[in-house]
XYZ file of C-alpha atoms in Angstrom:
481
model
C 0.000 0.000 0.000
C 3.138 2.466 0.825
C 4.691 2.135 -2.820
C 1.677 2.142 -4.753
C 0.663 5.816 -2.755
C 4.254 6.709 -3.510
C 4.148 6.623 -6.945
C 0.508 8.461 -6.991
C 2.313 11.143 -4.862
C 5.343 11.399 -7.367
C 3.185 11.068 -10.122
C 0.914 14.004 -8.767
C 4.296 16.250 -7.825
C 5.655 15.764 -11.422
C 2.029 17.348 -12.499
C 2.068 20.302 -10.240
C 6.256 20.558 -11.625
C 4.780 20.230 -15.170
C 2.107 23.001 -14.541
C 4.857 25.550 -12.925
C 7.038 24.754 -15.753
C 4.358 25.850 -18.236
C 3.525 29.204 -16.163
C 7.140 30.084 -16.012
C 8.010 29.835 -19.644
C 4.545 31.585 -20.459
C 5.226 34.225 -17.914
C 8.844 34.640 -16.459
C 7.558 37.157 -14.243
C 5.285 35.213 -12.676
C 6.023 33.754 -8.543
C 2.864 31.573 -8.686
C 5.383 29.001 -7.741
C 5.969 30.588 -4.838
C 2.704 30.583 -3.359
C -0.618 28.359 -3.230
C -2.603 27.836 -6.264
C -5.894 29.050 -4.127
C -6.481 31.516 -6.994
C -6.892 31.640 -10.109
C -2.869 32.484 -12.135
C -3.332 35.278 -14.524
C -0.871 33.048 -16.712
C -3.093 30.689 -17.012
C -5.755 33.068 -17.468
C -3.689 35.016 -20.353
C -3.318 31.462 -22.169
C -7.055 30.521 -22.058
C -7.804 34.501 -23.929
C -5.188 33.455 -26.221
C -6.864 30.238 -27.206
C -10.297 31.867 -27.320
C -8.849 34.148 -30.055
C -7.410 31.779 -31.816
C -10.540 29.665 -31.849
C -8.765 26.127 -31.141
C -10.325 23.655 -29.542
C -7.979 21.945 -26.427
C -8.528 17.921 -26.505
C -10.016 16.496 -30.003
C -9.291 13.498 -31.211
C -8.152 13.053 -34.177
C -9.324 10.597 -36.379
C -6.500 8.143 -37.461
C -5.057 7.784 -40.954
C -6.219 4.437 -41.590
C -10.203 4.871 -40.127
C -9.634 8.224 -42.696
C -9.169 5.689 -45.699
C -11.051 3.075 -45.185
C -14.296 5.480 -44.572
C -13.681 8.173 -46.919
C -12.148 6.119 -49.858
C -13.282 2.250 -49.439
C -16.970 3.135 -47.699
C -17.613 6.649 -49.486
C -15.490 5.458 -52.585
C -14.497 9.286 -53.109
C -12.017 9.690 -56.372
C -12.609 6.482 -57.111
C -10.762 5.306 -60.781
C -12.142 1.937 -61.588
C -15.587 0.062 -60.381
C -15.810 -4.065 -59.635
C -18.839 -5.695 -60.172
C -19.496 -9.248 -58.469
C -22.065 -11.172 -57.444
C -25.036 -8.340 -58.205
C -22.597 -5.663 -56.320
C -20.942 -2.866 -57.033
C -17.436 -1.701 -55.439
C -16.122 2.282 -56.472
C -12.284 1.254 -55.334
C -9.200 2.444 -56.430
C -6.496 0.570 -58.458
C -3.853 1.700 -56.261
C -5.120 -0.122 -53.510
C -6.204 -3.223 -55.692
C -2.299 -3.830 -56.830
C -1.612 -4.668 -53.631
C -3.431 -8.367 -54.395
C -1.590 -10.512 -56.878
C -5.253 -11.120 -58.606
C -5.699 -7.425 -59.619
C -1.548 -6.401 -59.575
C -0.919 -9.352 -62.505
C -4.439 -7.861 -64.290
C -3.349 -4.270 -64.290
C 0.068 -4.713 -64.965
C -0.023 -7.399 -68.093
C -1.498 -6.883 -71.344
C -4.910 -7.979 -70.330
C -7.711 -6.137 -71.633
C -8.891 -5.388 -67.875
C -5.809 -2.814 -67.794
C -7.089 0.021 -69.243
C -11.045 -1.137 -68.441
C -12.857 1.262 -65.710
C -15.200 -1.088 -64.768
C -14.223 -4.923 -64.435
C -16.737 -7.741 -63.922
C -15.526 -10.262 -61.501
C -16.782 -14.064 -62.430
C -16.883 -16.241 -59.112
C -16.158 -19.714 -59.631
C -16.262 -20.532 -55.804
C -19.406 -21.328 -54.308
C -17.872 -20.396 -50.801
C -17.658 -16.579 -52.030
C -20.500 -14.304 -51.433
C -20.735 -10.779 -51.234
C -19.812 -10.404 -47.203
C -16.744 -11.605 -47.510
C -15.622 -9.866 -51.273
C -16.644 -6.663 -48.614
C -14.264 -7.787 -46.013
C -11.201 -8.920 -48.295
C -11.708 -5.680 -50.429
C -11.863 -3.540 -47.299
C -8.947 -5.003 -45.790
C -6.735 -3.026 -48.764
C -7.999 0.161 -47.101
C -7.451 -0.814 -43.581
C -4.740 -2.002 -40.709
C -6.827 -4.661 -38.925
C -9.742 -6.634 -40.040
C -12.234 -8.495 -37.471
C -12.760 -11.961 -38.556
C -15.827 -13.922 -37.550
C -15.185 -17.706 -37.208
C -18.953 -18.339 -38.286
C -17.854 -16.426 -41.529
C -13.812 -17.141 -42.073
C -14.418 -20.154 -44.484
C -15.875 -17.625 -46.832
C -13.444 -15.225 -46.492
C -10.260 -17.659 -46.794
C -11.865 -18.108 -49.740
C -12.565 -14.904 -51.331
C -8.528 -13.814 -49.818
C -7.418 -17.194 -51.634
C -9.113 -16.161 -54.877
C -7.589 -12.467 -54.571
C -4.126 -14.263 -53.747
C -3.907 -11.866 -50.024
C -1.452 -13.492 -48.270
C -2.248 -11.461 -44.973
C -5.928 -11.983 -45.044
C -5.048 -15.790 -46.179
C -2.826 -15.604 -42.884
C -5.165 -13.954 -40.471
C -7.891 -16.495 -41.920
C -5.215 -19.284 -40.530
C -4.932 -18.343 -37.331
C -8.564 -17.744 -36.868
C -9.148 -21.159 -37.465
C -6.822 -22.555 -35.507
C -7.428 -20.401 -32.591
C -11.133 -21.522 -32.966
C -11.107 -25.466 -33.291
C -13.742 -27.207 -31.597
C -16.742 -29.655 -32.141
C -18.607 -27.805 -34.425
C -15.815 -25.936 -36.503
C -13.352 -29.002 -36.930
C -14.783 -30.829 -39.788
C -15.330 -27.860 -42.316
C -12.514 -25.734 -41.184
C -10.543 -29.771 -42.022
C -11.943 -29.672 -45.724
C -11.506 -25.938 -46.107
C -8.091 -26.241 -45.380
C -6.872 -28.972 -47.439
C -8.932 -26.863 -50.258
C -7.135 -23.401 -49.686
C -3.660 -25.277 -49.221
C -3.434 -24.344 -45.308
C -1.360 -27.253 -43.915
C -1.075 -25.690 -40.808
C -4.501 -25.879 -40.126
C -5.190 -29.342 -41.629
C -2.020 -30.517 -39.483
C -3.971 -28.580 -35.933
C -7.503 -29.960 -36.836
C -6.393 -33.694 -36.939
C -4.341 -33.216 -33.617
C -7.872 -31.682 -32.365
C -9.025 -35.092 -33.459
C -6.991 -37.460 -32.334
C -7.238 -35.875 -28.721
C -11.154 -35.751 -28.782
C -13.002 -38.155 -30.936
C -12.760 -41.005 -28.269
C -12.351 -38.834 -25.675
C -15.451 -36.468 -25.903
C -17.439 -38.615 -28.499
C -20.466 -36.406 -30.320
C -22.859 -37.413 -32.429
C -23.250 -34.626 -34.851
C -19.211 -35.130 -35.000
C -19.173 -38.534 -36.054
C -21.849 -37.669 -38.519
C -19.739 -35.168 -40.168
C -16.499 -37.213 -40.060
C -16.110 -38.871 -43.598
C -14.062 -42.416 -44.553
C -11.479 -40.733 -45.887
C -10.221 -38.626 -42.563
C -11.667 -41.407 -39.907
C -9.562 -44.078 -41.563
C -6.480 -41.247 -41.175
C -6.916 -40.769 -37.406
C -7.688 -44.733 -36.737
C -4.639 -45.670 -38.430
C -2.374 -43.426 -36.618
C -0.232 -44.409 -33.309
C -1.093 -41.088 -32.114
C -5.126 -41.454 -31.514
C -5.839 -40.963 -28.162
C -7.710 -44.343 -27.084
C -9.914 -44.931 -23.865
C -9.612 -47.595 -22.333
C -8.688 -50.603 -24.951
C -8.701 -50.874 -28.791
C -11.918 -52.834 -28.232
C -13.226 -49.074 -27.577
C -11.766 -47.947 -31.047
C -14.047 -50.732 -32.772
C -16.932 -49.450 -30.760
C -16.485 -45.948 -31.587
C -16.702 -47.170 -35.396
C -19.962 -49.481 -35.069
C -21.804 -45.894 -33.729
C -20.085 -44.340 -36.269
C -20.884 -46.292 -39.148
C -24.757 -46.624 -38.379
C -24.949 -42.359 -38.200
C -23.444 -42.383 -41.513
C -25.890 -44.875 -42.759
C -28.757 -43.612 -40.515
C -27.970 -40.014 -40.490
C -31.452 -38.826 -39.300
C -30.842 -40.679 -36.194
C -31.155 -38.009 -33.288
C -31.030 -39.384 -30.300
C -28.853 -39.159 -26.680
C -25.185 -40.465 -27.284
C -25.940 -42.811 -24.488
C -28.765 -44.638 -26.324
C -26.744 -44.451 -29.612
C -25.010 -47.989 -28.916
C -27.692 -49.776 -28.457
C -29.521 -48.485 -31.142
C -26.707 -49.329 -33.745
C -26.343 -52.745 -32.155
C -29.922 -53.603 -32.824
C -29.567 -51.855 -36.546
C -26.462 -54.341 -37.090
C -28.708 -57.056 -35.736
C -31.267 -56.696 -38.030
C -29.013 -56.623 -41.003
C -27.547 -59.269 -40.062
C -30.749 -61.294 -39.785
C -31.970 -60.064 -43.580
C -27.804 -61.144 -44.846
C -27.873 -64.350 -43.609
C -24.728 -65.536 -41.069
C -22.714 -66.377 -44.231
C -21.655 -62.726 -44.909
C -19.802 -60.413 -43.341
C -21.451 -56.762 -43.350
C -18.339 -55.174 -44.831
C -18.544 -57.489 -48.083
C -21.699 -55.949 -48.990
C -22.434 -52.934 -51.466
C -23.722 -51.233 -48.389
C -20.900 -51.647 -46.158
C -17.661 -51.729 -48.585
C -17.106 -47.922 -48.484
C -16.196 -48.212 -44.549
C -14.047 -51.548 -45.330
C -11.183 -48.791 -45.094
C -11.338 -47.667 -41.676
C -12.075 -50.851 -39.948
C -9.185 -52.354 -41.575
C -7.369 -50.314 -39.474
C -8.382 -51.473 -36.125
C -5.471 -53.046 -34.486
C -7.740 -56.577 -33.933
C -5.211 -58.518 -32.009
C -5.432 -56.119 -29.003
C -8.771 -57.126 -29.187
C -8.764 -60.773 -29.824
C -6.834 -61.691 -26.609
C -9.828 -61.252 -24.936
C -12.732 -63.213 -24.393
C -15.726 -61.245 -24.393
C -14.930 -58.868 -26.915
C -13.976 -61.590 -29.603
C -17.117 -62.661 -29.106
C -18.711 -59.608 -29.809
C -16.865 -59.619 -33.010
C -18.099 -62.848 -34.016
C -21.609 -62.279 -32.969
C -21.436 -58.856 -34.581
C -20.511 -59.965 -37.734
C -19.140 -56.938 -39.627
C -15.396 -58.150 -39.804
C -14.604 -60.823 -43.032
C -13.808 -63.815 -41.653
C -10.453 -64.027 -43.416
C -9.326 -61.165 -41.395
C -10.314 -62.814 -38.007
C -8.428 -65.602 -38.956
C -5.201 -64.037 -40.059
C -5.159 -62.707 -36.744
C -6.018 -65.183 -34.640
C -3.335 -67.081 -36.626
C -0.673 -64.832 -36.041
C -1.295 -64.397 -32.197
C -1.339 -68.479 -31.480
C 2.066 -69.234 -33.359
C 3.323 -66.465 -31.507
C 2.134 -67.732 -28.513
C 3.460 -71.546 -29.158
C 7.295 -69.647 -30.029
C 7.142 -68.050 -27.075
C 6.115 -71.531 -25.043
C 8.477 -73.727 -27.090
C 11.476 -71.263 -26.179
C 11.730 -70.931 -29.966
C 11.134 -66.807 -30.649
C 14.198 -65.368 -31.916
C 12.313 -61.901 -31.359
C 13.073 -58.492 -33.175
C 16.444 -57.394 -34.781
C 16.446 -54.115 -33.470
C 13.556 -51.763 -32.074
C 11.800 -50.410 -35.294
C 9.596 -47.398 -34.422
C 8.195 -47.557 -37.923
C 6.256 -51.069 -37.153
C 5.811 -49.377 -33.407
C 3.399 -46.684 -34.798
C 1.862 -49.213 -36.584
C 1.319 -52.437 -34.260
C 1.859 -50.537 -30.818
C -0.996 -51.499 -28.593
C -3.299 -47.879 -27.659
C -4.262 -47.661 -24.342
C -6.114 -44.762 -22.185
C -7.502 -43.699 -18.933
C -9.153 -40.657 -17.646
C -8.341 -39.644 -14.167
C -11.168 -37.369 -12.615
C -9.235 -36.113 -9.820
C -6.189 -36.005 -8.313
C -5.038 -38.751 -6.043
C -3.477 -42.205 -6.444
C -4.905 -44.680 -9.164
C -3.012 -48.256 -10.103
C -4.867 -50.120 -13.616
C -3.796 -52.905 -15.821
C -4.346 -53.288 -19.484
C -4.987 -57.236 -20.047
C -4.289 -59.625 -22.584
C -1.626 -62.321 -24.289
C 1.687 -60.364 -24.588
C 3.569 -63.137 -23.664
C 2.409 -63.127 -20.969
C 3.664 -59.860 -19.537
C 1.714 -57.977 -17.274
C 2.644 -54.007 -16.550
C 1.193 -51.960 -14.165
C 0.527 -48.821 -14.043
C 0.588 -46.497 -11.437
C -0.506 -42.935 -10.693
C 0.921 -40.985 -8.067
C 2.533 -37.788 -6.598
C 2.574 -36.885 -9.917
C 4.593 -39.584 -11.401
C 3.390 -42.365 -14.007
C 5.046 -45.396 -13.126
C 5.354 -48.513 -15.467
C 5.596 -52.287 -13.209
C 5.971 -55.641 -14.651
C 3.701 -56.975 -12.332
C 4.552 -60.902 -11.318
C 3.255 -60.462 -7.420
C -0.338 -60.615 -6.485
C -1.273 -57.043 -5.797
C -4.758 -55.495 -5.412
C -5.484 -52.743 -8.445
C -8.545 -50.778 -8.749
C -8.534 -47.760 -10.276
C -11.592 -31.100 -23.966
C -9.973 -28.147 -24.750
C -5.990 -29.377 -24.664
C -4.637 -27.600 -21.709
C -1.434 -29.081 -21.489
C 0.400 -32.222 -23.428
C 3.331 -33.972 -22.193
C 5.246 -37.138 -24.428
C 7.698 -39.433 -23.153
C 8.680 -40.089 -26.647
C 9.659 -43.469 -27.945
C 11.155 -45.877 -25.371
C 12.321 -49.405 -25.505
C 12.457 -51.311 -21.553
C 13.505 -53.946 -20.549
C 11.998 -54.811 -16.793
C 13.048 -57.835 -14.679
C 10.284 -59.368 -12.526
C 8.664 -56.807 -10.316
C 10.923 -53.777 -11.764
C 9.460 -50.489 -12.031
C 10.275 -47.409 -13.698
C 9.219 -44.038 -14.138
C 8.249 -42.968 -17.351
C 7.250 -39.595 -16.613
C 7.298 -36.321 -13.948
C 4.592 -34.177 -14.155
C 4.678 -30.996 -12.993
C 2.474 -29.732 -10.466
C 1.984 -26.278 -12.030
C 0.674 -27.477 -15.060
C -1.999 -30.279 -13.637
C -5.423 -30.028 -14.422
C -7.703 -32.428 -13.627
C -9.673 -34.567 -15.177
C -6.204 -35.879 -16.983
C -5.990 -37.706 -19.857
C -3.139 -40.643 -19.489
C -2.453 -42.334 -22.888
C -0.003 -44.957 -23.511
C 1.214 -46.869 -26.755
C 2.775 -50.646 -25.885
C 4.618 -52.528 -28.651
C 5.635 -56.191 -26.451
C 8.267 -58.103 -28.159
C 10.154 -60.809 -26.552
C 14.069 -60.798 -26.421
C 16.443 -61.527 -29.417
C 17.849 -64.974 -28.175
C 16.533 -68.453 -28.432
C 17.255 -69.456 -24.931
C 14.361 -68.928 -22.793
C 13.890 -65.619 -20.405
C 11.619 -64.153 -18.424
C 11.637 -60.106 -19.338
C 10.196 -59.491 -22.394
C 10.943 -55.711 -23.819
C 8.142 -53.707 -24.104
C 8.874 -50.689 -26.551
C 6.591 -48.011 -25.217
C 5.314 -44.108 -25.421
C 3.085 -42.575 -23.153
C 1.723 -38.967 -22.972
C -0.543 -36.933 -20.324
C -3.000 -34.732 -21.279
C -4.794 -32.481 -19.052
């Protein structure tokens, strides 16, 4: 309280020093200085008949250069020297300001016919163009800053794109990607890969791959096309809860709103109701053929293909669903089931020479994606189950480390907007019975709760033929809060 009324007393003293400087020099006669300022200081009344007389007016503001142009020129279109027509509209603009987009600069400057042409009619081959936004990417020739509307930045990316402004086109960009969320992800995905804005195509799929299993929505997943789900299903990076039986889930919902799309219903009921959809087509096909080897369902062949299906084969219940389901060829269930038993007799007949060398190529690919959310803050210990030669890790939660186990003692276990991200990175272990290690420190400062723990397991057993007991599991696991 002492400093702050310091610096309003020197602030107030170097005023009044201010003021007595401005008598003196007006008035070197003058001792107001010297004495109280209880009456009025003829300097300061000599000053105030000088500005009467010369009729100026003490504290306007003047209107800055650029709110000048863009209101006299642009709005009023005063000395206007050539007119654009588009879309039923009429612009008075100046060609001065025009050269400074590549569209007009190359048309003014080449031999085109347009160059000596006072009024130039503008054909719009882009359906995403309409007369708001020509206003805004015109206008933003006249003027510093331009307000940009994420309900309306598709259509002026567009109309910037198609007047080649690489500032608007910029602006645009970071719009969108300051903007992101449920409803804005899917066309601000397709308008970017359309306007060549990798940066925002390369922020909406990390949006993605955080949030579709995370925070599932309906009108998302009916939105969501084959093409980009079979992009963020495929990758190592999608953020999985629970198991990849979840992933396969997450698909069967998916798949019935794109084939039901005036479904509306709660996302709780929307499970059920594409179970009993499924059901009944599979009743009307017969048990002899799999859903995805009909006309109907070969479009979404794609993205199911991508499901990693022998994370989900090592256990019981949900290998049952897939069979009772009946979506999934049956070649493909038996590949995999194929694969996973001779691995499985190798590993029992002490005859699996195991990897080379760690390959984080085939880790991205065949890595195992695991989640869990964590509601609050406190200690949590979970286990992700199945075959992996038969290695069981544990994972623990607490004091704000993440804590990998292989687990060979009989223990108890029980268990949005990106705030913050954290990555181990790609690790390969190697853990002797009951060996822990931590995988990650998280700091304190930057915890916010619910957090988001997902984790990528690639098991592979050592690169011997004699027989051992600590597989290597090649790992990556990130937070996110």
């Amino acid at each position: 309280m002492g400093s702050l009324g310091s610096r309003i007393q020197a602030a107030s003293a170097g005023d009044a020093e201010a003021a007595e400087g401005s008598c003196a020099s007006v008035g070197r006669g003058c001792d107001c200085r010297k004495r109280k300022r209880s009456s009025p200081c003829q300097c300061d009344s000599e000053g105030e008949e000088e500005d009467c007389l010369l009729n100026t007016p003490r504290r306007k503001k003047l209107k800055s250069t650029s709110k000048y142009i863009y209101q006299t020129l642009f709005l009023n279109g005063e000395n206007s020297d050539i007119q654009i027509c588009a879309l039923g509209q009429e612009w008075n603009l100046h060609k001065v300001y025009l050269c400074q987009s590549g569209y007009f600069s190359s048309m003014f400057s080449g031999s085109w016919k347009e160059s000596s042409m006072t009024t130039i009619e503008l054909e719009i081959p882009d359906q995403n163009i309409d007369t708001e936004a020509l206003q805004v990417a015109f206008g933003s020739l006249y003027r510093d800053d331009v307000l940009i509307k994420p309900s309306r930045v598709v259509s002026i990316l567009a109309a910037a794109c198609m007047l080649q402004l690489d500032g608007l086109i910029q602006q645009c960009g970071e719009t969108m990607k300051e903007t992101i969320n449920v409803k804005t992800v899917c066309s601000y995905y397709s308008s970017a890969g359309m306007y060549g804005l990798d940066s925002v195509t390369k922020k909406c799929l990390e949006w993605l791959l955080n949030n579709l299993m995370t925070h599932q929505n309906v009108e998302l997943m009916k939105e969501l096309g084959v093409v980009v789900m079979e992009q963020l299903v495929q990758s190592s990076d999608l953020f999985v809860m629970q198991v990849e039986m979840d992933v396969y889930t997450a698909l069967k919902k998916w798949m019935f709103l794109q084939l039901c799309p005036s479904w509306n219903g709660h996302i709780k009921q929307l499970l059920s109701d594409a179970d009993n959809w499924i059901c009944k087509r599979r009743s009307e096909l017969g048990e002899e053929e799999a859903f995805l080897c009909t006309e109907q369902g070969a479009p979404f062949a794609p993205v199911f293909r991508q499901v990693r299906l022998q994370y989900i084969i090592n256990d019981l219940a949900s290998a049952r669903i897939l069979e009772r389901d009946n979506i999934l060829p049956q070649d493909w269930l038996s590949a995999v089931y194929k694969l996973q038993w001779f691995a499985m007799l190798r590993t029992e007949h002490d005859n699996d020479t195991g990897p080379q060398e760690a390959n984080k190529d085939e880790f991205d690919v065949n890595s195992m994606r695991c989640g869990r959310k964590l509601a609050k803050d406190g200690d949590y210990c979970w286990r992700w189950t199945g075959f992996n030669f038969g290695f069981d890790l544990l994972v623990t939660y607490t004091n704000r480390f993440i804590v990998f186990k292989r687990n060979t003692l009989s223990q108890p276990c029980g268990g949005g907007k990106l705030v913050c991200s954290r990555s181990t990175g790609y690790q390969l272990l190697t853990l002797e019975k009951d060996q822990e290690y931590v995988v990650m420190n998280l700091d304190s400062r930057l915890l916010a709760f619910p957090l988001y723990v997902c984790c990528n397991f690639l098991y592979t057993s050592p690169a011997s033929n004699r027989r051992t007991d600590a597989p290597e599991p090649e790992s990556s696991a990130h937070s996110v809060s």
